[in-house]
mmCIF file of C-alpha atoms in Angstrom:
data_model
loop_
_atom_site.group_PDB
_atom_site.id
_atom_site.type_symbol
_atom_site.label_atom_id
_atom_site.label_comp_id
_atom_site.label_asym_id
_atom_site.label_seq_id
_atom_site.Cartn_x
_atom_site.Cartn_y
_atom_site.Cartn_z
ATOM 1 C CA UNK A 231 66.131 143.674 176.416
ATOM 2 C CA UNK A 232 64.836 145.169 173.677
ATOM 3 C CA UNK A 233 60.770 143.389 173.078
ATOM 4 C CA UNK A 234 57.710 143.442 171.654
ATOM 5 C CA UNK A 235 55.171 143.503 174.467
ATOM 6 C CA UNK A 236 51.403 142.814 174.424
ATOM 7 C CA UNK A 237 48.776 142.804 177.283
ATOM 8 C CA UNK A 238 47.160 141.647 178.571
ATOM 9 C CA UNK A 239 48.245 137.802 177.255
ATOM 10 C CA UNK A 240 44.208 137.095 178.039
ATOM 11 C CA UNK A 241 41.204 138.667 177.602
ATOM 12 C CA UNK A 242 37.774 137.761 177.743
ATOM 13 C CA UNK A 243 35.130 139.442 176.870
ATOM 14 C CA UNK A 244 31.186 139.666 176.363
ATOM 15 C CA UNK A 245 29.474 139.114 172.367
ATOM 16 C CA UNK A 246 29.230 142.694 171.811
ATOM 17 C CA UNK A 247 31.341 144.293 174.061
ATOM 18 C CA UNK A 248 33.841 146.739 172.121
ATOM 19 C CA UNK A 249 37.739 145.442 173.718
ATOM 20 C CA UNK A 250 40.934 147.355 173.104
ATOM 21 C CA UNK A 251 43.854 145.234 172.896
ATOM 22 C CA UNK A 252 47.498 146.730 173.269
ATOM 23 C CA UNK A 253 51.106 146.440 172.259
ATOM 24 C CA UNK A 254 54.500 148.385 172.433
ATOM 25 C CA UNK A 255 57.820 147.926 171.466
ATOM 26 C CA UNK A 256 61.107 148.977 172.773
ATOM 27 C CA UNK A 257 62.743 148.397 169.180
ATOM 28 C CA UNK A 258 61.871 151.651 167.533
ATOM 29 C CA UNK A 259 60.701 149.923 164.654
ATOM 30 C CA UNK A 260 58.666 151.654 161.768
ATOM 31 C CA UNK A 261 56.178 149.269 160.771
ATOM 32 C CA UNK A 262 53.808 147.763 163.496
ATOM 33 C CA UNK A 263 51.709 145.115 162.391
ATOM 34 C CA UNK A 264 48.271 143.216 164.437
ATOM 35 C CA UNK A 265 47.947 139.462 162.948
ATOM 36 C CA UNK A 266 44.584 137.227 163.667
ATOM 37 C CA UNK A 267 45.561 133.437 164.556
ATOM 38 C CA UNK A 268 43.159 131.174 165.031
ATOM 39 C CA UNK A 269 43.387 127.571 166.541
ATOM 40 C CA UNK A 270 45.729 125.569 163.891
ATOM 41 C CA UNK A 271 45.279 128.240 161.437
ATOM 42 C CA UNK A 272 48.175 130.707 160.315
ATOM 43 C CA UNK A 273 48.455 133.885 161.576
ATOM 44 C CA UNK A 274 46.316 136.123 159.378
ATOM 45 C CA UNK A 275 47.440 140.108 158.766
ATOM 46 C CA UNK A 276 44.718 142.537 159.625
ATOM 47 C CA UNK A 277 46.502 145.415 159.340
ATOM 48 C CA UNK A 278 49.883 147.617 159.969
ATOM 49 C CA UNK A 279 51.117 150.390 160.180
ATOM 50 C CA UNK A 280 54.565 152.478 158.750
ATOM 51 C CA UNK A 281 54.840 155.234 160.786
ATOM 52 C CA UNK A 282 51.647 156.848 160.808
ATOM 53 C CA UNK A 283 50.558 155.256 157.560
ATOM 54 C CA UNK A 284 47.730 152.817 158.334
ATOM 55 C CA UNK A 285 47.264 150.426 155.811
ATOM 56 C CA UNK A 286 44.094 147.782 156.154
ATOM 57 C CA UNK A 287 43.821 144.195 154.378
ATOM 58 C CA UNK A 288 40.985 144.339 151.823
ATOM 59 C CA UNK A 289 39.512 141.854 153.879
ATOM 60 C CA UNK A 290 40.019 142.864 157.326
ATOM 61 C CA UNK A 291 36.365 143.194 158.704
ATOM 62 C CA UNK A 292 35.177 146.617 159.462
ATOM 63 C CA UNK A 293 35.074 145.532 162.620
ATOM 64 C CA UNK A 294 38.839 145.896 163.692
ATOM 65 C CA UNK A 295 40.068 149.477 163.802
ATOM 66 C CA UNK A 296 43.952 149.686 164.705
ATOM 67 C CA UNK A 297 45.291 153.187 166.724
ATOM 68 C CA UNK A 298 49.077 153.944 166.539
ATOM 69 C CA UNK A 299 49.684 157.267 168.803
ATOM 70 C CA UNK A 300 53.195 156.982 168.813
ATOM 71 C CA UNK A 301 56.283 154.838 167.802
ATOM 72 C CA UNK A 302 55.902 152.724 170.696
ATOM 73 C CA UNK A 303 52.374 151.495 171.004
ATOM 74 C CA UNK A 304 49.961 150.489 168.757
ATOM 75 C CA UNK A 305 46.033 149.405 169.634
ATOM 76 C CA UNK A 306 43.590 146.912 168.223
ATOM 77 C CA UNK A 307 39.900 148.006 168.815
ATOM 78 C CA UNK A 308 37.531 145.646 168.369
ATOM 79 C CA UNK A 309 34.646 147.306 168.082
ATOM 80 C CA UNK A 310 31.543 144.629 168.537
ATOM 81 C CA UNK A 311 33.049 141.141 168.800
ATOM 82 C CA UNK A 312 31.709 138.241 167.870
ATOM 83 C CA UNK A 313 31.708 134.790 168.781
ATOM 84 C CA UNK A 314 33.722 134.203 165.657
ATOM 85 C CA UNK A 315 36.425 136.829 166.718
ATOM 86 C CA UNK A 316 37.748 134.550 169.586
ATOM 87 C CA UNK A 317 41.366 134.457 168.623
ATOM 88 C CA UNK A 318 44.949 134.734 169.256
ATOM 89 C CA UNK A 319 46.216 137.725 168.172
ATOM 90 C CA UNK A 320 49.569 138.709 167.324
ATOM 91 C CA UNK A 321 51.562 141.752 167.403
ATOM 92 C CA UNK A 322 54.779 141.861 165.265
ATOM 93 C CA UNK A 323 57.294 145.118 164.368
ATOM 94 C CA UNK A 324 59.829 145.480 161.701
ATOM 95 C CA UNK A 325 62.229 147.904 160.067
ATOM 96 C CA UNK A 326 59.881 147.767 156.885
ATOM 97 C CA UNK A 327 60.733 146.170 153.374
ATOM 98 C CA UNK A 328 61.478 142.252 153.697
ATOM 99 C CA UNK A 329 63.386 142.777 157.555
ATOM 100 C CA UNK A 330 62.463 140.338 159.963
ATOM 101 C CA UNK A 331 59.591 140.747 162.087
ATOM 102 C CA UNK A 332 59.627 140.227 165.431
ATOM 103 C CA UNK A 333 56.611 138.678 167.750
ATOM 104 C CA UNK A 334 55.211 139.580 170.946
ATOM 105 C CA UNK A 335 53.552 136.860 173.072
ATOM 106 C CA UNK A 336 50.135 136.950 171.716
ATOM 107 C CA UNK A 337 46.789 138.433 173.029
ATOM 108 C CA UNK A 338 44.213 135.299 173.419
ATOM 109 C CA UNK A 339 40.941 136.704 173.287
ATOM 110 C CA UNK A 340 37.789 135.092 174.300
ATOM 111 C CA UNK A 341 34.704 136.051 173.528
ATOM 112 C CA UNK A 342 31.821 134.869 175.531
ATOM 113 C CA UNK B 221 49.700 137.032 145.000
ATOM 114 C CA UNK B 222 52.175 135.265 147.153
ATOM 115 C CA UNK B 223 50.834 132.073 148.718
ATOM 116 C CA UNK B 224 52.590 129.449 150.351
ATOM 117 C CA UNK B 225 51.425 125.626 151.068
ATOM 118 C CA UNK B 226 52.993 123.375 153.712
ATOM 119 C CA UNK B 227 51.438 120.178 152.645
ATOM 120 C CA UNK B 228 51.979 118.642 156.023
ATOM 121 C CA UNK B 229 49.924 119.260 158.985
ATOM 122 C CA UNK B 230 51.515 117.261 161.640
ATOM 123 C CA UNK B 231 55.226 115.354 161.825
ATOM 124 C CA UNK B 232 56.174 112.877 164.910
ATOM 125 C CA UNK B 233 59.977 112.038 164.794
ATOM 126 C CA UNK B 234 62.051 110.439 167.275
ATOM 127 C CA UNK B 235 64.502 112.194 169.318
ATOM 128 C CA UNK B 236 68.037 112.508 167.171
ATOM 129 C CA UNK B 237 66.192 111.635 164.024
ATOM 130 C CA UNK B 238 66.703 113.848 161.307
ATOM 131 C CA UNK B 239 63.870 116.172 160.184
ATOM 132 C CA UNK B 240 62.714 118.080 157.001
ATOM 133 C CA UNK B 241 59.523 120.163 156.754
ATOM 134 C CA UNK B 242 58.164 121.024 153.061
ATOM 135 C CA UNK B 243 57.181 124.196 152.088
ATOM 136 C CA UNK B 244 56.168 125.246 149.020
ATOM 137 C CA UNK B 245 55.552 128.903 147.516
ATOM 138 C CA UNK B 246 54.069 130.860 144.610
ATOM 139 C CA UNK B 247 55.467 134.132 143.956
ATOM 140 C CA UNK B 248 55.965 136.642 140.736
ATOM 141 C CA UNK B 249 59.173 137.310 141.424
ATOM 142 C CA UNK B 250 62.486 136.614 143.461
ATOM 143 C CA UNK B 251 60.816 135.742 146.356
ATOM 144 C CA UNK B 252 61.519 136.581 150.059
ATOM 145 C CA UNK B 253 61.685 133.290 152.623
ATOM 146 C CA UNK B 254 61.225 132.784 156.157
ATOM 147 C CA UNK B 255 60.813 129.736 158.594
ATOM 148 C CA UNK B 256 59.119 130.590 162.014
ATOM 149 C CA UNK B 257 58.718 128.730 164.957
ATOM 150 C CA UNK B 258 55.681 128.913 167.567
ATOM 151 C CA UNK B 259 55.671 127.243 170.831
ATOM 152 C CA UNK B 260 52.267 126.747 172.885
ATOM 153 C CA UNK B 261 50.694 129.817 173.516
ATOM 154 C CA UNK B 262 53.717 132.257 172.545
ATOM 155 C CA UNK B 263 54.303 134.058 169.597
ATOM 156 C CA UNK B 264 56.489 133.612 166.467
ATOM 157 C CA UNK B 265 60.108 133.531 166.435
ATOM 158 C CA UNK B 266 61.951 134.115 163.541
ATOM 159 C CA UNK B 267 64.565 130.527 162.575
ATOM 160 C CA UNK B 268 65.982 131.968 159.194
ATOM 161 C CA UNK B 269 65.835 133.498 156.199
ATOM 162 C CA UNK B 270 66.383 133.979 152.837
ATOM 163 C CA UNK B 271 66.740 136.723 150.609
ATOM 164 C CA UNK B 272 69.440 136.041 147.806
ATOM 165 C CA UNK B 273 72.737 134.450 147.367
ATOM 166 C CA UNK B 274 73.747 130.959 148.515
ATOM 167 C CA UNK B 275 70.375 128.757 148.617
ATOM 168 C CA UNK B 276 71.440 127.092 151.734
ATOM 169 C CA UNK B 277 70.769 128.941 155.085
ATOM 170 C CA UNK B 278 71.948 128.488 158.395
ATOM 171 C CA UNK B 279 69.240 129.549 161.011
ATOM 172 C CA UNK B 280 69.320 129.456 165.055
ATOM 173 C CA UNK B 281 68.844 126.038 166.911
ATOM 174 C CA UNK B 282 70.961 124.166 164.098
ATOM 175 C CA UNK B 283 68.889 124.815 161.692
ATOM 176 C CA UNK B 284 68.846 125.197 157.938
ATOM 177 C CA UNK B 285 66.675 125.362 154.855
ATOM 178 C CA UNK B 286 67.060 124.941 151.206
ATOM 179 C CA UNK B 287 65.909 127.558 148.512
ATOM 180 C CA UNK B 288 65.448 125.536 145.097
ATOM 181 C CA UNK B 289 63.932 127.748 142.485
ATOM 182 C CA UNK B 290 63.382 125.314 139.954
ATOM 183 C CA UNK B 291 60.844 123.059 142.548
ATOM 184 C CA UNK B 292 59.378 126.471 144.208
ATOM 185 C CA UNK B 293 60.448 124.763 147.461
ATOM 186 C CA UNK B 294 62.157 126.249 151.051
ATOM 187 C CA UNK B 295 62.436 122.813 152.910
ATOM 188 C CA UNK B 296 63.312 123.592 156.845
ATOM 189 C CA UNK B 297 65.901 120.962 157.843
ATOM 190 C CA UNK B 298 67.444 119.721 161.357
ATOM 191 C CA UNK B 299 69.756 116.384 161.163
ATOM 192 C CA UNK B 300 69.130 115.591 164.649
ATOM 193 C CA UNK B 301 65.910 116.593 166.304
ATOM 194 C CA UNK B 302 65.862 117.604 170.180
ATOM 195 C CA UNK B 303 62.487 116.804 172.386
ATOM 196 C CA UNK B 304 62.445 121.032 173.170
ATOM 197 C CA UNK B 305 61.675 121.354 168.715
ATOM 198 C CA UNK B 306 58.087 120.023 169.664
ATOM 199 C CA UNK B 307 56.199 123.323 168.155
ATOM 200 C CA UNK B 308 54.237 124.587 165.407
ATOM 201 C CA UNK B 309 56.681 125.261 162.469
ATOM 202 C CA UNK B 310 55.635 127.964 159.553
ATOM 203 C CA UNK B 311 56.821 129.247 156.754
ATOM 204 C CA UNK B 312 56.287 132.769 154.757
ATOM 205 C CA UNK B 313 56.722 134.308 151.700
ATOM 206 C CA UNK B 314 57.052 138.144 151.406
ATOM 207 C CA UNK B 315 58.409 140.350 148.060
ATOM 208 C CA UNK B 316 60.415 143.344 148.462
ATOM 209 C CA UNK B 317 57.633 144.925 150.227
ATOM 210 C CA UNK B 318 57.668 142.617 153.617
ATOM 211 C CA UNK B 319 54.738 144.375 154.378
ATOM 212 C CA UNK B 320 52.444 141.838 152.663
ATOM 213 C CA UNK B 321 54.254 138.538 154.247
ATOM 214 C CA UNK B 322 52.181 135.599 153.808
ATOM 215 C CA UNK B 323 52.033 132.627 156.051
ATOM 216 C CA UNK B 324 51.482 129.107 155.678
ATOM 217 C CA UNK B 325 49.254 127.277 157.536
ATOM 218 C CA UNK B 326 51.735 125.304 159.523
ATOM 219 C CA UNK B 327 52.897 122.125 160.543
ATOM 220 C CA UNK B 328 52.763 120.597 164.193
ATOM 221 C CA UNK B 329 56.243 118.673 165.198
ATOM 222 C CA UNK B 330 55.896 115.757 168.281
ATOM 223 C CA UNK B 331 58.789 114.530 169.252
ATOM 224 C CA UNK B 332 58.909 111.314 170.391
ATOM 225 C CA UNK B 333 61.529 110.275 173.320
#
């Protein structure tokens, strides 16, 4: 089947410690997008790509980097984390323009 | 900007009772709708949508939602709830440029046996 896929589902990882956090998709999609969720929050968009377009939220800390080598995978660097970076985060693909996105499972990182 | 408010944070309904979930958004222009459900510790699946044409929509899992214009409002309805529902409910706005989706901040449905 056709998916979104993200691993690992949990990571944990030292204050400080750059992490690289992965997904792919077997959709061929366009646009790739990484969302931050935190507990009871909404998921919050960091970044995405179209094609090889990045495109950063204004407010996206300098902190997160995104990589997209190819169609299929996309990375989310985080460079020094912080306590306050302990999240869920969310991979999601699309067709562009207002087409659905689809999910993967989630990344829940932990920062210790 | 877009923004979207679900003024409730957590719903308990009994199993077979009807459900509705509010959602409110603020948009510029003809506005682009979704409804999303979470489960514990999984990511976001897509219910339905809305993008023009007849202001009810039929979604997966029997359910629907309601565009009204005139009240900003894309309620998420279900007439008869199932225990498996239990999830974290949210809805988005996005313009023509889906790109720049916004979410709500959720709300929690128990269900109740």
């Amino acid at each position: 089947d056709a998916m979104v896929i993200q691993n690992p589902r949990y990571q944990v990882t030292q204050f400080g410690k750059p992490v690289t956090l992965s997904c792919s998709q077997t959709l061929n999609h366009n646009v790739m997008y990484w969302y931050q969720q935190k507990s009871s929050q909404a998921p919050k968009l960091l970044f995405h790509y179209y094609d090889k377009d990045f495109n950063n939220e204004a407010d996206t800390p300098d902190n997160f980097q995104s990589r997209r080598p190819n169609t299929s995978f996309c990375f989310l660097d985080i460079r020094s984390p912080g306590l306050g970076d302990a999240a869920m985060y969310l991979c999601a693909t699309s067709t562009g323009g207002f087409e659905t996105q689809y999910f993967g499972p989630g990344t829940r990182l932990l920062v210790l | 900007a877009q923004s979207v408010t679900q003024p409730d944070i957590h719903i308990t309904v009994s199993e077979g009772a009807s459900l509705e979930l509010r959602c409110n958004y603020s948009y510029g222009a003809t506005p682009y709708l979704f409804w999303y459900v979470q489960s514990p510790g999984q990511g976001l699946q897509l219910l339905l949508k809305y993008f023009s044409g007849d202001t009810l929509v039929q979604g997966i899992k029997g359910f629907e939602a309601e565009f009204k214009r005139s009240q900003s409002s894309f309620n998420l309805r279900k007439p008869s709830v199932h225990w498996s529902d239990a999830a974290e409910y949210f809805c988005a706005v996005g313009g023509f440029n889906n790109n720049d989706m916004r979410f709500g901040a959720g709300t929690r449905l128990t269900v109740k046996p």
